[in-house]
Every structure is written in C-alpha cells, then in structure tokens.
CSV table of C-alpha atoms in Angstrom, one decimal:
chain,number,residue,atom,x,y,z
A,1322,UNK,CA,0.4,0.1,-0.2
A,1323,UNK,CA,1.7,3.2,-1.1
A,1324,UNK,CA,2.4,5.6,2.3
A,1325,UNK,CA,0.3,8.5,0.9
A,1326,UNK,CA,1.3,10.3,3.7
A,1327,UNK,CA,4.9,10.9,2.7
A,1328,UNK,CA,4.1,11.3,-0.7
A,1329,UNK,CA,1.9,14.6,-0.2
A,1330,UNK,CA,4.6,16.2,2.4
A,1331,UNK,CA,7.8,14.9,-0.5
A,1332,UNK,CA,5.3,16.8,-2.9
A,1333,UNK,CA,4.5,19.9,-0.3
A,1334,UNK,CA,8.2,20.5,0.1
A,1335,UNK,CA,9.0,19.9,-3.5
A,1336,UNK,CA,11.5,16.7,-2.7
A,1337,UNK,CA,12.0,14.4,-5.5
A,1338,UNK,CA,13.2,10.6,-4.7
A,1339,UNK,CA,16.4,11.7,-6.2
A,1340,UNK,CA,17.1,14.7,-3.2
A,1341,UNK,CA,15.5,13.2,-0.7
A,1342,UNK,CA,17.9,10.3,-1.3
A,1343,UNK,CA,20.7,12.5,-1.5
A,1344,UNK,CA,20.0,14.4,2.0
A,1345,UNK,CA,19.3,11.4,4.1
A,1346,UNK,CA,22.4,9.1,2.3
A,1347,UNK,CA,20.0,6.3,0.7
A,1348,UNK,CA,19.2,5.3,-2.5
A,1349,UNK,CA,16.6,6.9,-4.8
A,1350,UNK,CA,14.7,3.6,-4.8
A,1351,UNK,CA,14.9,3.1,-1.3
A,1352,UNK,CA,12.7,6.5,-1.1
A,1353,UNK,CA,10.4,5.1,-4.5
A,1354,UNK,CA,9.7,2.0,-2.1
A,1355,UNK,CA,9.0,3.5,0.7
A,1356,UNK,CA,6.6,6.3,-1.7
A,1357,UNK,CA,4.8,3.4,-3.8
A,1358,UNK,CA,5.1,0.5,-1.3
A,1359,UNK,CA,4.7,1.3,1.8
A,1360,UNK,CA,8.4,0.2,2.8
A,1361,UNK,CA,9.1,1.4,6.3
A,1362,UNK,CA,13.2,2.6,6.5
A,1363,UNK,CA,15.2,1.8,9.1
A,1364,UNK,CA,14.5,4.2,12.3
A,1365,UNK,CA,17.5,6.3,12.4
A,1366,UNK,CA,17.4,6.6,8.7
A,1367,UNK,CA,13.1,7.8,8.8
A,1368,UNK,CA,14.0,10.4,11.7
A,1369,UNK,CA,16.5,11.8,9.5
A,1370,UNK,CA,13.8,11.7,6.6
A,1371,UNK,CA,11.1,13.1,9.1
A,1372,UNK,CA,13.2,15.9,10.3
A,1373,UNK,CA,14.2,17.1,6.6
A,1374,UNK,CA,10.7,16.7,5.7
A,1375,UNK,CA,9.4,19.0,8.8
A,1376,UNK,CA,7.1,15.7,9.9
A,1377,UNK,CA,6.8,13.9,12.8
A,1378,UNK,CA,8.4,10.4,11.6
A,1379,UNK,CA,5.2,8.0,13.8
A,1380,UNK,CA,2.8,10.0,11.4
A,1381,UNK,CA,4.9,9.1,8.3
A,1382,UNK,CA,5.9,5.4,9.2
A,1383,UNK,CA,3.4,4.7,12.5
A,1384,UNK,CA,4.7,1.0,12.1
A,1385,UNK,CA,7.7,2.5,14.0
A,1386,UNK,CA,5.4,4.1,17.0
A,1387,UNK,CA,6.0,1.0,19.4
A,1388,UNK,CA,6.6,0.4,23.0
A,1389,UNK,CA,10.0,0.7,24.3
A,1390,UNK,CA,11.1,-2.7,25.1
A,1391,UNK,CA,10.9,-4.3,28.4
A,1392,UNK,CA,14.1,-4.3,30.5
A,1393,UNK,CA,15.1,-8.0,31.8
A,1394,UNK,CA,15.5,-7.2,35.0
A,1395,UNK,CA,15.8,-3.5,36.6
A,1396,UNK,CA,19.0,-1.5,37.5
A,1397,UNK,CA,17.8,-1.5,41.2
A,1398,UNK,CA,17.7,-5.3,41.4
A,1399,UNK,CA,20.0,-6.7,43.7
A,1400,UNK,CA,18.4,-10.4,44.0
A,1401,UNK,CA,15.5,-11.9,43.9
A,1402,UNK,CA,14.5,-14.9,46.6
A,1403,UNK,CA,11.8,-17.3,46.3
A,1404,UNK,CA,10.6,-16.7,49.0
A,1405,UNK,CA,11.8,-15.0,53.1
A,1406,UNK,CA,12.3,-18.3,53.9
A,1407,UNK,CA,15.8,-18.3,52.0
A,1408,UNK,CA,17.1,-14.9,53.2
A,1409,UNK,CA,19.3,-15.2,55.8
A,1410,UNK,CA,18.4,-12.8,59.3
A,1411,UNK,CA,22.2,-11.9,58.8
A,1412,UNK,CA,22.1,-10.4,55.3
A,1413,UNK,CA,19.1,-8.2,56.4
A,1414,UNK,CA,21.1,-6.9,59.7
A,1415,UNK,CA,23.8,-7.1,57.8
A,1416,UNK,CA,22.5,-4.1,55.5
A,1417,UNK,CA,21.1,-2.4,59.0
A,1418,UNK,CA,24.4,-2.1,60.7
A,1419,UNK,CA,25.8,0.4,58.2
A,1420,UNK,CA,22.7,2.6,58.4
A,1421,UNK,CA,23.6,6.2,58.6
A,1422,UNK,CA,20.5,8.2,58.1
A,1423,UNK,CA,17.3,5.7,57.6
A,1424,UNK,CA,15.8,2.5,59.0
A,1425,UNK,CA,12.5,1.7,58.2
A,1426,UNK,CA,10.3,-1.2,59.4
A,1427,UNK,CA,7.3,-2.0,57.5
A,1428,UNK,CA,5.3,-5.3,58.6
A,1429,UNK,CA,2.1,-7.1,60.6
A,1430,UNK,CA,4.5,-9.2,63.2
A,1431,UNK,CA,7.8,-10.3,61.6
A,1432,UNK,CA,8.9,-11.6,64.9
A,1433,UNK,CA,11.4,-13.6,63.6
A,1434,UNK,CA,13.6,-10.9,63.6
A,1435,UNK,CA,13.9,-10.7,67.1
A,1436,UNK,CA,13.8,-14.7,67.3
A,1437,UNK,CA,16.8,-14.9,65.1
A,1438,UNK,CA,18.3,-12.0,66.1
A,1439,UNK,CA,18.3,-10.8,69.8
A,1440,UNK,CA,20.5,-8.0,69.3
A,1441,UNK,CA,18.1,-6.1,67.4
A,1442,UNK,CA,16.5,-3.5,69.7
A,1443,UNK,CA,20.1,-2.8,70.9
A,1444,UNK,CA,21.3,-2.4,66.7
A,1445,UNK,CA,18.6,0.1,67.1
A,1446,UNK,CA,19.3,2.0,69.5
A,1447,UNK,CA,23.0,2.4,68.2
A,1448,UNK,CA,22.2,3.0,64.8
A,1449,UNK,CA,19.7,5.6,66.4
A,1450,UNK,CA,22.3,7.1,69.0
A,1451,UNK,CA,24.8,8.0,65.6
A,1452,UNK,CA,21.7,9.8,63.8
A,1453,UNK,CA,20.0,7.4,62.3
A,1454,UNK,CA,16.0,8.4,61.9
A,1455,UNK,CA,14.4,4.6,62.8
A,1456,UNK,CA,11.1,4.6,62.2
A,1457,UNK,CA,9.2,0.9,62.8
A,1458,UNK,CA,5.7,0.0,61.9
A,1459,UNK,CA,3.7,-2.7,63.0
A,1460,UNK,CA,0.4,-4.0,62.4
A,1461,UNK,CA,-3.0,-2.9,64.8
A,1462,UNK,CA,-3.9,-6.2,66.3
A,1463,UNK,CA,-7.1,-4.6,66.6
A,1464,UNK,CA,-7.3,-3.6,63.1
A,1465,UNK,CA,-10.2,-5.5,60.6
A,1466,UNK,CA,-7.4,-6.0,57.7
A,1467,UNK,CA,-5.4,-8.2,60.6
A,1468,UNK,CA,-8.2,-10.3,60.7
A,1469,UNK,CA,-9.0,-10.6,57.2
A,1470,UNK,CA,-4.9,-11.6,56.4
A,1471,UNK,CA,-5.5,-14.5,59.3
A,1472,UNK,CA,-8.4,-15.7,57.0
A,1473,UNK,CA,-6.6,-15.6,54.1
A,1474,UNK,CA,-3.9,-17.0,55.2
A,1475,UNK,CA,-5.9,-20.0,57.1
A,1476,UNK,CA,-3.9,-18.9,60.4
A,1477,UNK,CA,-6.5,-17.4,62.4
A,1478,UNK,CA,-6.4,-15.5,65.6
A,1479,UNK,CA,-2.2,-16.5,65.8
A,1480,UNK,CA,-1.8,-13.0,63.3
A,1481,UNK,CA,-3.2,-10.8,65.6
A,1482,UNK,CA,-1.2,-12.6,69.1
A,1483,UNK,CA,1.4,-12.4,67.1
A,1484,UNK,CA,1.1,-8.6,66.1
A,1485,UNK,CA,0.9,-7.7,69.9
A,1486,UNK,CA,3.9,-9.6,69.9
A,1487,UNK,CA,5.7,-7.9,67.7
A,1488,UNK,CA,4.9,-4.6,69.6
A,1489,UNK,CA,6.1,-6.4,72.9
A,1490,UNK,CA,9.1,-6.8,71.2
A,1491,UNK,CA,9.9,-3.0,70.4
A,1492,UNK,CA,8.4,-1.7,73.4
A,1493,UNK,CA,11.9,-1.1,75.3
A,1494,UNK,CA,12.6,1.4,72.0
A,1495,UNK,CA,8.6,3.8,72.4
A,1496,UNK,CA,11.0,7.2,73.8
A,1497,UNK,CA,14.2,6.3,72.6
A,1498,UNK,CA,15.2,9.5,70.8
A,1499,UNK,CA,15.6,8.9,66.8
A,1500,UNK,CA,13.2,5.8,67.0
A,1501,UNK,CA,9.4,6.1,66.6
A,1502,UNK,CA,7.2,3.1,66.9
A,1503,UNK,CA,3.8,2.9,65.5
A,1504,UNK,CA,1.0,0.9,64.7
A,1505,UNK,CA,-0.6,0.7,60.9
A,1506,UNK,CA,-4.3,-0.9,60.0
A,1507,UNK,CA,-3.2,-0.8,56.3
A,1508,UNK,CA,-3.7,-3.7,54.0
A,1509,UNK,CA,-0.3,-4.4,53.8
A,1510,UNK,CA,0.7,-5.3,49.9
A,1511,UNK,CA,4.6,-5.9,51.1
A,1512,UNK,CA,6.5,-6.1,53.9
A,1513,UNK,CA,9.2,-3.1,53.8
A,1514,UNK,CA,12.6,-3.8,55.5
A,1515,UNK,CA,14.8,-0.5,54.4
A,1516,UNK,CA,18.6,0.5,55.7
A,1517,UNK,CA,19.5,3.7,53.8
A,1518,UNK,CA,19.6,3.2,50.1
A,1519,UNK,CA,18.8,-0.3,50.5
A,1520,UNK,CA,15.8,-2.0,51.0
A,1521,UNK,CA,14.3,-6.0,51.8
A,1522,UNK,CA,10.8,-5.7,50.0
A,1523,UNK,CA,9.1,-8.9,50.8
A,1524,UNK,CA,5.8,-9.7,48.7
A,1525,UNK,CA,2.6,-10.5,50.0
A,1526,UNK,CA,0.7,-13.4,47.9
A,1527,UNK,CA,-3.0,-13.9,48.6
A,1528,UNK,CA,-3.7,-17.1,50.6
A,1529,UNK,CA,0.3,-17.3,51.5
A,1530,UNK,CA,2.2,-16.6,54.6
A,1531,UNK,CA,4.5,-13.9,54.6
A,1532,UNK,CA,7.7,-16.5,54.9
A,1533,UNK,CA,6.6,-18.1,52.0
A,1534,UNK,CA,6.5,-15.5,49.6
A,1535,UNK,CA,9.1,-13.6,47.7
A,1536,UNK,CA,11.7,-11.0,48.5
A,1537,UNK,CA,13.6,-9.1,46.4
A,1538,UNK,CA,16.3,-6.8,47.3
A,1539,UNK,CA,16.9,-3.2,45.9
A,1540,UNK,CA,19.4,-0.5,45.9
A,1541,UNK,CA,18.7,2.3,44.6
A,1542,UNK,CA,19.8,4.1,41.6
A,1543,UNK,CA,18.6,7.1,41.2
A,1544,UNK,CA,14.9,9.4,41.5
A,1545,UNK,CA,11.7,7.5,40.6
A,1546,UNK,CA,13.0,3.7,40.1
A,1547,UNK,CA,11.5,0.7,42.0
A,1548,UNK,CA,13.5,1.8,45.6
A,1549,UNK,CA,11.4,4.9,45.7
A,1550,UNK,CA,8.1,3.1,44.9
A,1551,UNK,CA,8.6,1.3,47.7
A,1552,UNK,CA,10.0,4.5,50.3
A,1553,UNK,CA,7.3,6.2,49.2
A,1554,UNK,CA,4.9,3.5,50.4
A,1555,UNK,CA,6.2,3.6,53.5
A,1556,UNK,CA,6.1,7.1,53.9
A,1557,UNK,CA,2.3,7.1,53.1
A,1558,UNK,CA,1.3,4.0,55.4
A,1559,UNK,CA,3.5,5.9,58.0
A,1560,UNK,CA,1.2,9.2,57.9
A,1561,UNK,CA,-1.4,7.0,58.8
A,1562,UNK,CA,-0.1,5.5,61.7
A,1563,UNK,CA,-0.5,6.0,64.8
A,1564,UNK,CA,2.0,6.3,68.1
A,1565,UNK,CA,2.5,3.2,69.8
C-alpha cells in the first residue's frame, strides 16, 4: 500500500526521490519504495527523513510507534529470593548495621527478626544514637485488615497475637531518641525493610504466609525507580499510623 502521507509531505516541500535520497544518504530507489510500496526504513533513516520533511516520524511510518522493550532486570534489583525463608537473617542485619540516615520497617509482625537476632533492639538503639532515624510500623492487632489476612492465610487469630508480640518486642524502644514505633491498620501489600539506599521487599501473596512469599533486594540507583516506589509507599502508610 502506498504511503500517501509521505508522498504529500514530499510534494509540499518540493522533494523528489533523488533529492530526499541524497539528503538522508540512501538510494533513490529506496525512497521510491517507501512511497509507492509503503516500505518502512530503518529507524535512524526514518528519523532523518522526517526531520528533513518537517514531519513527525510516527505520522509518516506508524509501524515505528512501538513501546520501548522492557528491561529483563531492573538496574536496582540486587537479588531475588523465592521466599522470605531463603533470606538469611544475617543479610538483614548486615544491611541495617551500616545505616546512617534511615532505617524503616513496615510489617504486620515479623517476629522472626527478634527470634533470630535477639540484639535487634540494641542495634536499633546504636544506629539511632549515631543520628540514624529509625521508624518501625507494626500491625494494629485490632485492625479488620489484620483479621482478614489471618483468614486468607488460614492462620486464624494467630496473626493478631503475633502483632501484639511484635509490639511487645519493640515496646522498650518507645521514647528512645531517634526511634519511633507506630501501629498501622492498612492492607499490607508488601513488608518493607529499608536501610538508607537499600531495601528488602517481601511481597505478599493471597493465601500464602509471608515466609513463603518472594523477596527482592533493591539498591537505589536514582530518582523515580523501584526503590523510591516502595520508600514512598512506606511514607504513605507511616502517615496513617498511630504512635505506639
């Protein structure tokens, strides 16, 4: 099918096959095929021809209007774990230890942290004493969302008791300078463990306990990436949370 839009653009500017071909450095027969057979040139050549004619390249060759291919891997993705149970607690601790500006924890309970690393509160106090802002948000055991999650995961009232236990673990940090502990009642789509420009994100899957759901380790590489998406999500939940 002829490319009538291209034919009209060339005619309006007084371009011939030969003159346009000479300008964009192709054979005149190629330009003729673009017009009469509706052939699509290489993208770089098409862009040069469109600029020469003062036209939009996608208007002349709609076939070039393709979405940018998705990256196979985000540049911020450090590691991907099949499930949280595969993440060594030492990996979380090693991420928290060097934190200088931010430590954020958003969970419903995650009592595994204190069970596997009894010095967690001491570590958080040490970080806060050196100027690191520590924010801990655990689930409100009275929340309807907590009750619903227990039903979905077939865990019954166990998750509510674990939320209360998590709050008990963090209770001694309430009032410590540089540390804030709050409870939230939001639907938790992801648990987030952030230390400065790194984060572990535990995705939640309907009907699956958090320990069996995947985790991605992110490292911030610039504004507007995956890391910032989760950091902003934490901040949004934090604004709704109540001081413990």
